[in-house]
Coordinates of C-alpha atoms and ligand atoms in Angstrom, one line a residue:
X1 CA 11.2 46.5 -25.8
X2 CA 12.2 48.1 -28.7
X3 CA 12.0 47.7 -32.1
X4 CA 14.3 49.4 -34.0
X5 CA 17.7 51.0 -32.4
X6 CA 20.0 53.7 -34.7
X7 CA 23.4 53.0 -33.2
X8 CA 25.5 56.4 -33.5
X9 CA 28.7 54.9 -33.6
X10 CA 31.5 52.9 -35.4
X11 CA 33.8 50.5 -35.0
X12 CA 34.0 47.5 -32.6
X13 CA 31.6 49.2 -30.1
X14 CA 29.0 49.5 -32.9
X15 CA 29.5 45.5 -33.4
X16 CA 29.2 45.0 -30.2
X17 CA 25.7 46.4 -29.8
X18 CA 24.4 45.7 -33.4
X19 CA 25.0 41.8 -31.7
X20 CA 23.2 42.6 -28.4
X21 CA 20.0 44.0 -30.4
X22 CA 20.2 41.2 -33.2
X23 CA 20.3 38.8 -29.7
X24 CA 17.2 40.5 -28.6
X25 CA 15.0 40.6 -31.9
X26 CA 15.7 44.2 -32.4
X27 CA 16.8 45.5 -35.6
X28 CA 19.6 48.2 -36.0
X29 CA 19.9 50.6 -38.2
X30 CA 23.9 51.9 -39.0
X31 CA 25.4 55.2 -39.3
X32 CA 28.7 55.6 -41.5
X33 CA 31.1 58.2 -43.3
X34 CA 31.9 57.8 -46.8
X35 CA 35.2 55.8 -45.8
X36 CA 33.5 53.4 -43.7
X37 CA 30.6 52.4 -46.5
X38 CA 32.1 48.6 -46.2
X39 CA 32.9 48.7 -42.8
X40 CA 31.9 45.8 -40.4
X41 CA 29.1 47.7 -38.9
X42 CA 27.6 48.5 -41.6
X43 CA 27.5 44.7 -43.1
X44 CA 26.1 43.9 -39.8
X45 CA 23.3 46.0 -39.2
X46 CA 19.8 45.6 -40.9
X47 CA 20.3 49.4 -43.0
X48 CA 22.5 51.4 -42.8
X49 CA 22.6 55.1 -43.4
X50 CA 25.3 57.7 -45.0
X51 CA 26.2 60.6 -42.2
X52 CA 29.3 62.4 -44.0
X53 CA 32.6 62.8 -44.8
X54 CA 35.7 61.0 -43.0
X55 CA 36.3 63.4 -40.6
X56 CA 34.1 62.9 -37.6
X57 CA 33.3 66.6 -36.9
X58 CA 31.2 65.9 -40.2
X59 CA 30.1 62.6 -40.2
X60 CA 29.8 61.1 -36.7
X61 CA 29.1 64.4 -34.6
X62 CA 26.6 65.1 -37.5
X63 CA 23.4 66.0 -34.9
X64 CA 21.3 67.2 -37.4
X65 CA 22.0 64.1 -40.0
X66 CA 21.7 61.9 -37.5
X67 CA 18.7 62.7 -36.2
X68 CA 17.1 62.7 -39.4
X69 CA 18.5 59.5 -40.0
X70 CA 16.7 58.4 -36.8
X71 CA 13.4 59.9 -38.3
X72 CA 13.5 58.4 -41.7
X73 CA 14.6 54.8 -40.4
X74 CA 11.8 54.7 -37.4
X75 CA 14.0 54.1 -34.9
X76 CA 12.6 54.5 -31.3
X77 CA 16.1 54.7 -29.6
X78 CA 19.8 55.9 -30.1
X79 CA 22.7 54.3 -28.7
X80 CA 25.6 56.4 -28.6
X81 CA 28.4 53.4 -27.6
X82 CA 31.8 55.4 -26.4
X83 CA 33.1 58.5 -27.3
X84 CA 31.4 61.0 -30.3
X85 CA 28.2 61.6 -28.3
X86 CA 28.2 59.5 -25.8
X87 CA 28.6 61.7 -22.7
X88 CA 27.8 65.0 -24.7
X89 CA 24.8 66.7 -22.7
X90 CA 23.4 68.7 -25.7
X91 CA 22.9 65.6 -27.7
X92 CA 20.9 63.7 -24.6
X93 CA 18.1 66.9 -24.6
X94 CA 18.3 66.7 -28.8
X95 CA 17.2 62.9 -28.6
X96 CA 15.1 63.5 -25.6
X97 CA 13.4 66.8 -27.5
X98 CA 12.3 64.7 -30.5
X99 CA 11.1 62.0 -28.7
X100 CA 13.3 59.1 -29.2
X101 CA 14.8 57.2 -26.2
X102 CA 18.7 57.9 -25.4
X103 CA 20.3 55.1 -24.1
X104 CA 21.8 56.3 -21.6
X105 CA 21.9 58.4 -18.3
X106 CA 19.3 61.3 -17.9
X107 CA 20.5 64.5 -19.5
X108 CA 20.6 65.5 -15.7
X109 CA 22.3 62.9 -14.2
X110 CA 25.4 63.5 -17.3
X111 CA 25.2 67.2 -16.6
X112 CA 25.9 67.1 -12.7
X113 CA 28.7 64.1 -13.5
X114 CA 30.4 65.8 -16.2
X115 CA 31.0 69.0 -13.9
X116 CA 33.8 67.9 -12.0
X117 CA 33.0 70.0 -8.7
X118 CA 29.8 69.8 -8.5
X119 CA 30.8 65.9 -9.0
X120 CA 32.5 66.5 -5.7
X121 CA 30.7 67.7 -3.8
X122 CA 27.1 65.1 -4.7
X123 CA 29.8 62.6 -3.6
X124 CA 30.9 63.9 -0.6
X125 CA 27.5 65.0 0.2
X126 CA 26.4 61.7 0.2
X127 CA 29.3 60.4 2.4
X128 CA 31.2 58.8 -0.9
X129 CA 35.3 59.5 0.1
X130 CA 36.6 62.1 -2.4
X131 CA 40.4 62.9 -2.6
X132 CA 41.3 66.0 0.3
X133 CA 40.6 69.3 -2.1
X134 CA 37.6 71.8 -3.1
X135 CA 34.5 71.3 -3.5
X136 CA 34.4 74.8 -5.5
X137 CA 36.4 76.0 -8.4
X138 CA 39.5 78.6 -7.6
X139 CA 38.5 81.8 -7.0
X140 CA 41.6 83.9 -6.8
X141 CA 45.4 82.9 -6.2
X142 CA 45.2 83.5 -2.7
X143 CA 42.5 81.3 -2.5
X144 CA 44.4 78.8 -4.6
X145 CA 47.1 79.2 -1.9
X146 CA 45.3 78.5 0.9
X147 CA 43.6 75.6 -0.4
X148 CA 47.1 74.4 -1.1
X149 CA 48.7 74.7 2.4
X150 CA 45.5 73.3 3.9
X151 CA 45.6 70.3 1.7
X152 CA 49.6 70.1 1.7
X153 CA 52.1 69.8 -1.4
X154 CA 52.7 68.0 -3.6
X155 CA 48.7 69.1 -5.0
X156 CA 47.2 68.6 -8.5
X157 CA 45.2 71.3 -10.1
X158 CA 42.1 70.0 -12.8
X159 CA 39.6 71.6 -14.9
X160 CA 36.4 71.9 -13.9
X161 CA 35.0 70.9 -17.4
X162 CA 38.2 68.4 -17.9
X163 CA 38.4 64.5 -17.0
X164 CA 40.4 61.8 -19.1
X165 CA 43.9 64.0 -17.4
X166 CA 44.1 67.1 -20.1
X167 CA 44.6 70.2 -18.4
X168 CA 46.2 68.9 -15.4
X169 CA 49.0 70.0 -13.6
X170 CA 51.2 68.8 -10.6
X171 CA 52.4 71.5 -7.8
X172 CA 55.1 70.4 -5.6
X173 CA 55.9 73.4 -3.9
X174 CA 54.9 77.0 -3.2
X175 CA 56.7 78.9 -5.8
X176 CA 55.3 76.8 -8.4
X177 CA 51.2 77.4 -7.6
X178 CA 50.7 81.1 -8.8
X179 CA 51.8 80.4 -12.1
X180 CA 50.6 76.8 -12.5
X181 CA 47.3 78.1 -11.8
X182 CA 47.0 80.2 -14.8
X183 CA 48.4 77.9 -17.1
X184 CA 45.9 75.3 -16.0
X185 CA 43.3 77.6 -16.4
X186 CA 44.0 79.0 -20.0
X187 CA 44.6 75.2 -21.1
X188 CA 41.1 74.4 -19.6
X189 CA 39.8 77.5 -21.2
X190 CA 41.1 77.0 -25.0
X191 CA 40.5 72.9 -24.3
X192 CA 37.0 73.0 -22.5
X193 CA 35.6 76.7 -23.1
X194 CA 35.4 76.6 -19.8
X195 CA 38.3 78.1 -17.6
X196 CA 37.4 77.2 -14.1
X197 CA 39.9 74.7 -12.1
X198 CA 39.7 73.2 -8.8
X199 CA 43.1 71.6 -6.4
X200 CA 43.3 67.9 -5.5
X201 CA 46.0 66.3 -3.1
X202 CA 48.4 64.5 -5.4
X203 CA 48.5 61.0 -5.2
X204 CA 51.9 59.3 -6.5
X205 CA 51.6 56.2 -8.3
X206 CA 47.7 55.1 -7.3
X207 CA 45.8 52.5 -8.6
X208 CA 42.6 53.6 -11.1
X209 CA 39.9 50.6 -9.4
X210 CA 36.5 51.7 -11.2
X211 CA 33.0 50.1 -10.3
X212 CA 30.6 48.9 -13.1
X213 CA 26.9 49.4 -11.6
X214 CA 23.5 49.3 -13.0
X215 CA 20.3 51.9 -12.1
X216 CA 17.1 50.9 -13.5
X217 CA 14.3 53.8 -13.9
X218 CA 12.4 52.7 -10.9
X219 CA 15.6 53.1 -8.4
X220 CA 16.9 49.6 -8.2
X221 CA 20.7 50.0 -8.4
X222 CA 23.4 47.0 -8.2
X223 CA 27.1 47.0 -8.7
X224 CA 29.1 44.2 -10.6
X225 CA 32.3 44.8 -9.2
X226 CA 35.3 46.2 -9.9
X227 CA 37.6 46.6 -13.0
X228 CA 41.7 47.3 -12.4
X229 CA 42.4 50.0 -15.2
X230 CA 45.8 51.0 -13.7
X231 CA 48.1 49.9 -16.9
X232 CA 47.6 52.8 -19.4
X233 CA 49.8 55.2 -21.1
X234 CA 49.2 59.0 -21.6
X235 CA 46.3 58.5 -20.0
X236 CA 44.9 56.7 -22.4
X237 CA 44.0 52.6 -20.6
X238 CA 46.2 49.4 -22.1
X239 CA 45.2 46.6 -20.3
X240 CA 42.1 46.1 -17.8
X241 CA 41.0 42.7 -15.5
X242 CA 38.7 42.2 -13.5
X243 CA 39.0 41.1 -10.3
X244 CA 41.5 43.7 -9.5
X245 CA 44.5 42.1 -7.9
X246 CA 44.5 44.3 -5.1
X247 CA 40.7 43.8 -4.0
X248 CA 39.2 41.4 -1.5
X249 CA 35.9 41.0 -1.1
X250 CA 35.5 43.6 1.9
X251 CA 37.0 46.3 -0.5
X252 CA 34.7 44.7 -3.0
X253 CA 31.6 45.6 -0.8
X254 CA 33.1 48.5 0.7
X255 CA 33.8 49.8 -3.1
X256 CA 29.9 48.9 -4.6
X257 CA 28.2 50.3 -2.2
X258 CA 29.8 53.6 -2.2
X259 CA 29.2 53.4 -6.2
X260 CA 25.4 52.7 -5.8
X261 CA 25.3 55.8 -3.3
X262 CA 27.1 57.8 -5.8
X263 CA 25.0 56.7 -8.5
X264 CA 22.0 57.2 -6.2
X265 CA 23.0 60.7 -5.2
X266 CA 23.6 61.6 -8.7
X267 CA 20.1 60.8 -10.2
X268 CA 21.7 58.0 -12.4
X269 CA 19.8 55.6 -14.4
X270 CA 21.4 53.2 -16.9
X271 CA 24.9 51.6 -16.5
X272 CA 27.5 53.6 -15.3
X273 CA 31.3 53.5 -14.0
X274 CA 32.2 54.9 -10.6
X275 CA 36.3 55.7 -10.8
X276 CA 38.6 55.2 -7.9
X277 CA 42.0 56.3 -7.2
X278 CA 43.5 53.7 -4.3
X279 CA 46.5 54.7 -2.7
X280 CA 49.4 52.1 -1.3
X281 CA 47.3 51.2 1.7
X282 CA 44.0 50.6 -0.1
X283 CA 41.7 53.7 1.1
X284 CA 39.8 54.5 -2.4
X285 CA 38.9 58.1 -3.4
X286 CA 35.9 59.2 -5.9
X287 CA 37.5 60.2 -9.1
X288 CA 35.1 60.7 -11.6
X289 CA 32.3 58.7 -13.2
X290 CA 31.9 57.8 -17.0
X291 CA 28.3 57.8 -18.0
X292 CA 28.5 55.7 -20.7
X293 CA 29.3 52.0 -21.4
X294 CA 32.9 51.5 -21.4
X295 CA 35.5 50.2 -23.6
X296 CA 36.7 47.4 -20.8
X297 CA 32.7 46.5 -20.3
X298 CA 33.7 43.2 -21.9
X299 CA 36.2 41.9 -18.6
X300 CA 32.7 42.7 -16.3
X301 CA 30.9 40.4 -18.6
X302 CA 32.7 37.5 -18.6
X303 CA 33.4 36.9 -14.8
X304 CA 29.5 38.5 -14.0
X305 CA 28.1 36.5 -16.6
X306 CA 26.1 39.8 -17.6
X307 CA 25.7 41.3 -20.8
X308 CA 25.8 45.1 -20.2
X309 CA 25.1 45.8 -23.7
X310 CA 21.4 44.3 -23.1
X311 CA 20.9 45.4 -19.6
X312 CA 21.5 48.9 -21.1
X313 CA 18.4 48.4 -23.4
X314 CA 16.3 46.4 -21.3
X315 CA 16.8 49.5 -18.5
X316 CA 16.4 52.5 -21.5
X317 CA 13.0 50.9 -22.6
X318 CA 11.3 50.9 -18.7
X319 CA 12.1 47.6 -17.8
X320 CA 12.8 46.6 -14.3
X321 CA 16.8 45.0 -13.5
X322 CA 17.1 42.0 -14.6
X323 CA 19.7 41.2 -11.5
X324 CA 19.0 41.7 -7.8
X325 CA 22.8 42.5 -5.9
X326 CA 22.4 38.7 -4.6
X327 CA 22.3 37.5 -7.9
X328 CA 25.4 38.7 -9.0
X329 CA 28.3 36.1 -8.2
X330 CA 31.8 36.4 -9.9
X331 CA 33.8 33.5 -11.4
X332 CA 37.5 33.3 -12.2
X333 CA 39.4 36.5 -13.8
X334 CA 39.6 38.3 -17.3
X335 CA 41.9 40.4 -18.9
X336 CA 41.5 42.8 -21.8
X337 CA 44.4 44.0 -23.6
X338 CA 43.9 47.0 -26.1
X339 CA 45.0 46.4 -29.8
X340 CA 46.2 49.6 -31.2
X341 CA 47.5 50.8 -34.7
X342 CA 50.0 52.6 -33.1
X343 CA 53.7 51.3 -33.2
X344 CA 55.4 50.6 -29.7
X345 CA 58.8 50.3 -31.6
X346 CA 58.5 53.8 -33.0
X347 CA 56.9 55.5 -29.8
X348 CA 53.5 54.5 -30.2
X349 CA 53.0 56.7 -33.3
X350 CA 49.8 56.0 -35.1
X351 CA 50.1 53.9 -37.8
X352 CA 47.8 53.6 -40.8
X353 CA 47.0 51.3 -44.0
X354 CA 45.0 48.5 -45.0
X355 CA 44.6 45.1 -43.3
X356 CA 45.9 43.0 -46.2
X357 CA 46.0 39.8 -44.1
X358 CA 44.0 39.1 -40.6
X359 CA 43.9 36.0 -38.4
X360 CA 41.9 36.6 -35.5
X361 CA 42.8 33.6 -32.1
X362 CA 40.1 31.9 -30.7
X363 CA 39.4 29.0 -28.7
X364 CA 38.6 28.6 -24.9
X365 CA 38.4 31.3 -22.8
X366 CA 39.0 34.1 -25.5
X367 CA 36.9 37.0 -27.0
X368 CA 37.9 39.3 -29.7
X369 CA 35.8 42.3 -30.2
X370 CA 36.4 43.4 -33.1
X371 CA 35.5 45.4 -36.3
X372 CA 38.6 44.2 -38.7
X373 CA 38.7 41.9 -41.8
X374 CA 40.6 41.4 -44.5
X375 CA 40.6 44.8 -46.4
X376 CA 39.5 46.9 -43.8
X377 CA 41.5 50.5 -43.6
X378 CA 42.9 52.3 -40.8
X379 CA 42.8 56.0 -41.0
X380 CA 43.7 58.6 -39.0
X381 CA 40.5 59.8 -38.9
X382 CA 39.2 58.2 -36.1
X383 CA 40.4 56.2 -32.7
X384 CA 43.7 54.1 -33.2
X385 CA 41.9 51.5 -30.7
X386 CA 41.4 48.5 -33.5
X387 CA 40.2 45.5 -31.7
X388 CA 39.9 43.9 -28.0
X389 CA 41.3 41.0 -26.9
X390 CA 40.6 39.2 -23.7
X391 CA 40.9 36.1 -22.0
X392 CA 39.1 34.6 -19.3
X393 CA 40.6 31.6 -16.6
X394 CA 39.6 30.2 -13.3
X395 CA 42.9 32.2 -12.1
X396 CA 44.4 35.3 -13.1
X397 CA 47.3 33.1 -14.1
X398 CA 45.5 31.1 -16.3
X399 CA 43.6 34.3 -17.7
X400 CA 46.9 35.5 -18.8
X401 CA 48.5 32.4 -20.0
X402 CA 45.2 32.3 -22.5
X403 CA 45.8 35.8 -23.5
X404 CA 49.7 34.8 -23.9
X405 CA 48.3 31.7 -26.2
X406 CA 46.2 34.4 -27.9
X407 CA 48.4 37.3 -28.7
X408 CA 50.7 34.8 -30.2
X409 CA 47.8 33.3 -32.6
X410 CA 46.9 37.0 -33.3
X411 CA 48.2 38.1 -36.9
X412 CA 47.5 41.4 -38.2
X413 CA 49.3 43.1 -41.1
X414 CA 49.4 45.7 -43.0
X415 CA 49.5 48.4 -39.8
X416 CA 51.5 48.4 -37.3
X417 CA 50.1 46.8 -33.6
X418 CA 50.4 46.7 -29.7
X419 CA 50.4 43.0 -30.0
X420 CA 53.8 42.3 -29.3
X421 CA 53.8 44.8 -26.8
X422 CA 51.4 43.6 -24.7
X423 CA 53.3 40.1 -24.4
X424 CA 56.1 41.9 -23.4
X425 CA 53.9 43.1 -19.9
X426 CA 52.1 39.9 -19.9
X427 CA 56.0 38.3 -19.5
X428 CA 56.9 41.3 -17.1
X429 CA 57.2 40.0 -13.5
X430 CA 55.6 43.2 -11.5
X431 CA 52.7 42.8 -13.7
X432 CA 52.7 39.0 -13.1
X433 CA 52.5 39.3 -9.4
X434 CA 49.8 42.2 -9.6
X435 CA 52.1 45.2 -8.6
X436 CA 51.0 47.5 -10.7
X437 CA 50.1 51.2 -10.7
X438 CA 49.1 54.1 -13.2
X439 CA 53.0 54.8 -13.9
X440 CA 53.9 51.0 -14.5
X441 CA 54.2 51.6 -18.6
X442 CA 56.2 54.7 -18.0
X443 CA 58.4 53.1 -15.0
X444 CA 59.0 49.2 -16.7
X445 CA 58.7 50.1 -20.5
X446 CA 59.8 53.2 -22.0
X447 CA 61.9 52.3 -25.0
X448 CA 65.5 53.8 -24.4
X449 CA 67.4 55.3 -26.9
X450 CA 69.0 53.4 -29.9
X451 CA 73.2 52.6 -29.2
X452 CA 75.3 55.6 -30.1
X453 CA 77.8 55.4 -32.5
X454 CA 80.0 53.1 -35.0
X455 CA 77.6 50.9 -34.9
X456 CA 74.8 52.0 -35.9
X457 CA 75.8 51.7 -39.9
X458 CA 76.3 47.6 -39.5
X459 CA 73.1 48.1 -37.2
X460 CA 70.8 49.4 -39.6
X461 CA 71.9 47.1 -42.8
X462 CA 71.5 44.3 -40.3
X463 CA 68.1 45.5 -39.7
X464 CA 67.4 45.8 -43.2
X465 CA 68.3 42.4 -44.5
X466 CA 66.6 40.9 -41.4
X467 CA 63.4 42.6 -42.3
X468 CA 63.6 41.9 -45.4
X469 CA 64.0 38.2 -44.6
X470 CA 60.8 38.5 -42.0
X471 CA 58.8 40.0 -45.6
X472 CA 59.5 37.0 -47.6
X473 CA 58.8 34.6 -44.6
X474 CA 55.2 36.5 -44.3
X475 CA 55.0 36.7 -48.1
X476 CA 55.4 32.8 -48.6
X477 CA 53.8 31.6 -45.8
X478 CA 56.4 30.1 -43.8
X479 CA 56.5 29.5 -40.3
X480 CA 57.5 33.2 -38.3
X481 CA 60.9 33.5 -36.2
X482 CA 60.2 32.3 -33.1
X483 CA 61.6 33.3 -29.7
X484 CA 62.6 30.8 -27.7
X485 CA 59.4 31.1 -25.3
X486 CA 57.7 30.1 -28.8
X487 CA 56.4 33.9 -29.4
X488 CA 56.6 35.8 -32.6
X489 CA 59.4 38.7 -31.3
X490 CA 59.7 42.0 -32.8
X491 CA 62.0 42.2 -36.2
X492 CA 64.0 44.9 -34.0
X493 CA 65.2 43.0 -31.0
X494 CA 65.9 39.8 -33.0
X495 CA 68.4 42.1 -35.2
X496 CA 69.6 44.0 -32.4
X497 CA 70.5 40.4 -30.5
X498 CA 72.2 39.3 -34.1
X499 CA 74.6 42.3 -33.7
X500 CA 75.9 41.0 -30.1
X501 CA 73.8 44.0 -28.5
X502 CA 72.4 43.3 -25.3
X503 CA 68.9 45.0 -25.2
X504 CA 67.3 48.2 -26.6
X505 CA 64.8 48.0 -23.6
X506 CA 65.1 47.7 -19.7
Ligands
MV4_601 C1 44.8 62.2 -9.9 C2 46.1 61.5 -9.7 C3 46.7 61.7 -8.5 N1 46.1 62.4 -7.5 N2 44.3 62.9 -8.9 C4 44.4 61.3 -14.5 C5 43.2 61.3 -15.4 C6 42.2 62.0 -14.6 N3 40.9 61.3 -14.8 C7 42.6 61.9 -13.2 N4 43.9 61.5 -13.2 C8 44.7 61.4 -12.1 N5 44.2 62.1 -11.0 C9 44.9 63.0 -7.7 N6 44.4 63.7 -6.8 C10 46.6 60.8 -10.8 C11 45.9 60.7 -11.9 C12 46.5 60.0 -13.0 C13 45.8 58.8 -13.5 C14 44.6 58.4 -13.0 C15 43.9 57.3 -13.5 C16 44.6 56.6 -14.5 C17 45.8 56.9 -14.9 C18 46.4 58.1 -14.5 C19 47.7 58.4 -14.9 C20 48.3 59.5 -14.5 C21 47.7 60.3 -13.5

């Protein structure tokens, strides 16, 4: 094993695996920019290392820096966590050129997968279900065209070099392709330096069911069943579980093993997430694989039992799976809901500042990963993804009663959060009874517009003594308004229910 990992990251992720080494007697060595030089990581890790200025491009993406870093500290390994350089090929040959480990997928295995055709066509090589399409990039409109027809409209044209649903485009008839076709492709051009795009059928409202597996280097590969990612909002995930409400355990088998051939045909070594569309009547389509650990790992680990994070080093130093498939057994359900610093009342802009006061819940079932405190500050600078919360029970509806118990405990001020939103869907009944899809936020949510008209004057100085009133409450410690469910509501609809106003949301 090793003994000393550089983790080229920030943030909770960098936590998280800082506390999977420190677990396994290996010591870390930290990366930061000049505004994270008190940030949790770095307190955390045995050294830590200055990288740059805030912005990223400078900092974190700094391949030379980091590197050296690597050199200087003696560290035998990298670990790239999510995002930055996680799933960039160029960085895998860098670490692999100067000898330290990446851990990760083969620079190979995250070439092939990040190629979205050639992706295609491994999969349906290997007799893995892809969504009806090409297998080659667009040639020419007419080729386009006939691809369409074949496939049948409504169709959904991606890049090449895309994922993650930039550069996408829906075609619902004829008329529409010609152009659509070279819009996609000088989006995917100026997004991806790389102009080639390829025609799916269009799915309406499918699930996103990925599978977590795990490849050792010596060709054992398991799968630890499926998360249910469908709950996100510009294409960016909200709230994952695991078991996915709408899998049994046929689908279950049905789904891993066409992951382990994917990950078999593919050259993959490491962990690894097979994506799934599924359709109303549960057939499953390839999407497109992350090569990375994921943010939503966590949901995997607590009804498997296994921590990724280690398996991920025990696999990038030559050791064998810890698991055999027979050995993995899953127990009761977990749910993951994202904390943002984005504000749901004010369309989910980003919101910034300083965490002057942080209570984090705890108790039973729950897991915060996290890389707030007191002080911390959120910048624009990097992800608006602040902290994870999940919650695991022996049913889903325990699962989500914890997480209901938890979101209420959770205080965090100083930026705006998604807290309050997400007990808003944990309340929703479609989400209570599993019926959910990747257009459920869009379709149950959306904030409407404010009330026209005279009263918006009495409105607003309503709002304004009522938040003042909610300041003071905070500022001396008294107990918050409470809803009558018992849960802390938004400043917004209490005022708005004050003026006589029925609802500002569906
Ligand atoms: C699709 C699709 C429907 N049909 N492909 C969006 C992100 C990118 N990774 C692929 N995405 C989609 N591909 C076909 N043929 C619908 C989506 C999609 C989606 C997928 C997963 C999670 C959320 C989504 C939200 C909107 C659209």
């Amino acid at each position: 094993m090793f003994k000393k990992v550089l983790i080229a990251n920030r943030g909770e992720i960098a936590v998280r695996i800082i506390r999977a080494c420190r677990e396994m007697g290996i010591e870390t060595v930290a990366i930061f920019s000049d505004i994270d030089r008190k940030a949790l990581h770095v307190r955390l890790a045995d050294e830590a290392y200055p990288v740059g200025p805030a912005p990223a491009s400078q900092s974190y993406l700094n391949l030379d820096r980091i590197i050296e870093v690597a050199k200087a500290s003696r560290a035998e390994a990298i670990h790239p966590g999510y995002g930055f350089f996680a799933e960039n090929y160029d960085f895998v040959r860098r670490v692999e050129s100067e000898g330290l480990v990446f851990i990760g997928p083969p620079a190979a295995a995250v070439k092939l997968l990040g190629d979205k055709v050639a992706a295609r066509k491994t999969m349906k090589d290997s007799g893995v279900p892809i969504v009806p399409g090409t297998e080659v990039e667009i040639g020419s409109d007419e080729h386009g065209a006939s691809i369409a027809e074949e496939v049948g409209f409504p169709v959904l044209i991606k890049a090449v070099g895309g994922g993650g649903g930039k550069g996408m485009r829906i075609v619902r008839e004829k008329s529409e392709l010609k152009s659509a076709l070279r819009a996609a492709s000088s989006e995917a051009k100026s997004a991806f330096a790389d102009p080639r795009i390829y025609i799916e059928k269009y799915l309406e409202r499918p699930r996103h069911v990925e599978i977590q597996i795990l490849v050792d280097k010596f060709g054992n590969a398991i799968h630890l069943g499926e998360r249910e990612c469908s709950i996100q909002r510009r294409h960016q995930k909200v709230i994952e579980e695991s078991p996915s409400p709408v899998v049994d355990e046929n689908m279950r088998q049905a789904m891993g093993k066409a992951a382990v051939t994917a990950a078999k045909a593919s050259g993959y070594v490491n962990a690894g997430t097979i994506e799934f569309l599924v359709d109303p009547d549960r057939n499953f389509y390839f999407l497109e694989s992350n090569t990375r650990l994921q943010v939503e790992h966590p949901v995997t680990e607590m009804v498997t039992g296994v921590d990724l994070a280690k398996e991920q080093l025990r696999i990038a130093s030559g050791m064998k799976l810890g698991y055999k498939q027979e050995d993995i057994r899953w127990k009761g359900s977990a749910v993951e809901c994202r904390i943002y610093a984005e504000d749901p009342e004010n369309g989910f802009l980003p919101s910034t500042g300083v965490v002057h006061s942080y209570w984090e819940p705890s108790g039973p079932g729950i897991r915060v990963d996290s890389g707030l405190y007191e002080g911390a500050e959120v910048s624009l600078f990097y992800d608006p993804l602040i902290s994870k919360l999940l919650a695991w029970g022996e049913s889903r509806e325990e699962a989500i009663q914890r997480m209901k118990r938890a979101l209420s405990e959770y205080r965090i001020s100083g930026v705006a959060t998604t807290i309050q939103f997400h007990l808003g869907v944990m309340e929703n009944e479609k989400f209570k009874k599993g019926d959910i899809h990747t257009h459920f936020i869009d379709e149950e949510f959306e904030t409407k517009k404010l009330p026209e008209a005279e009263d918006q004057e009495e409105l607003l100085k309503a709002i304004a003594v009522f938040s003042a009133l909610l300041d003071h409450q905070e500022r001396k410690n008294l107990k918050p308004v409470l809803s009558k469910t018992g849960y802390k509501e938004s400043p917004w609809k209490i005022a708005g229910r004050k003026m006589g106003l029925r609802q500002f949301r569906k």
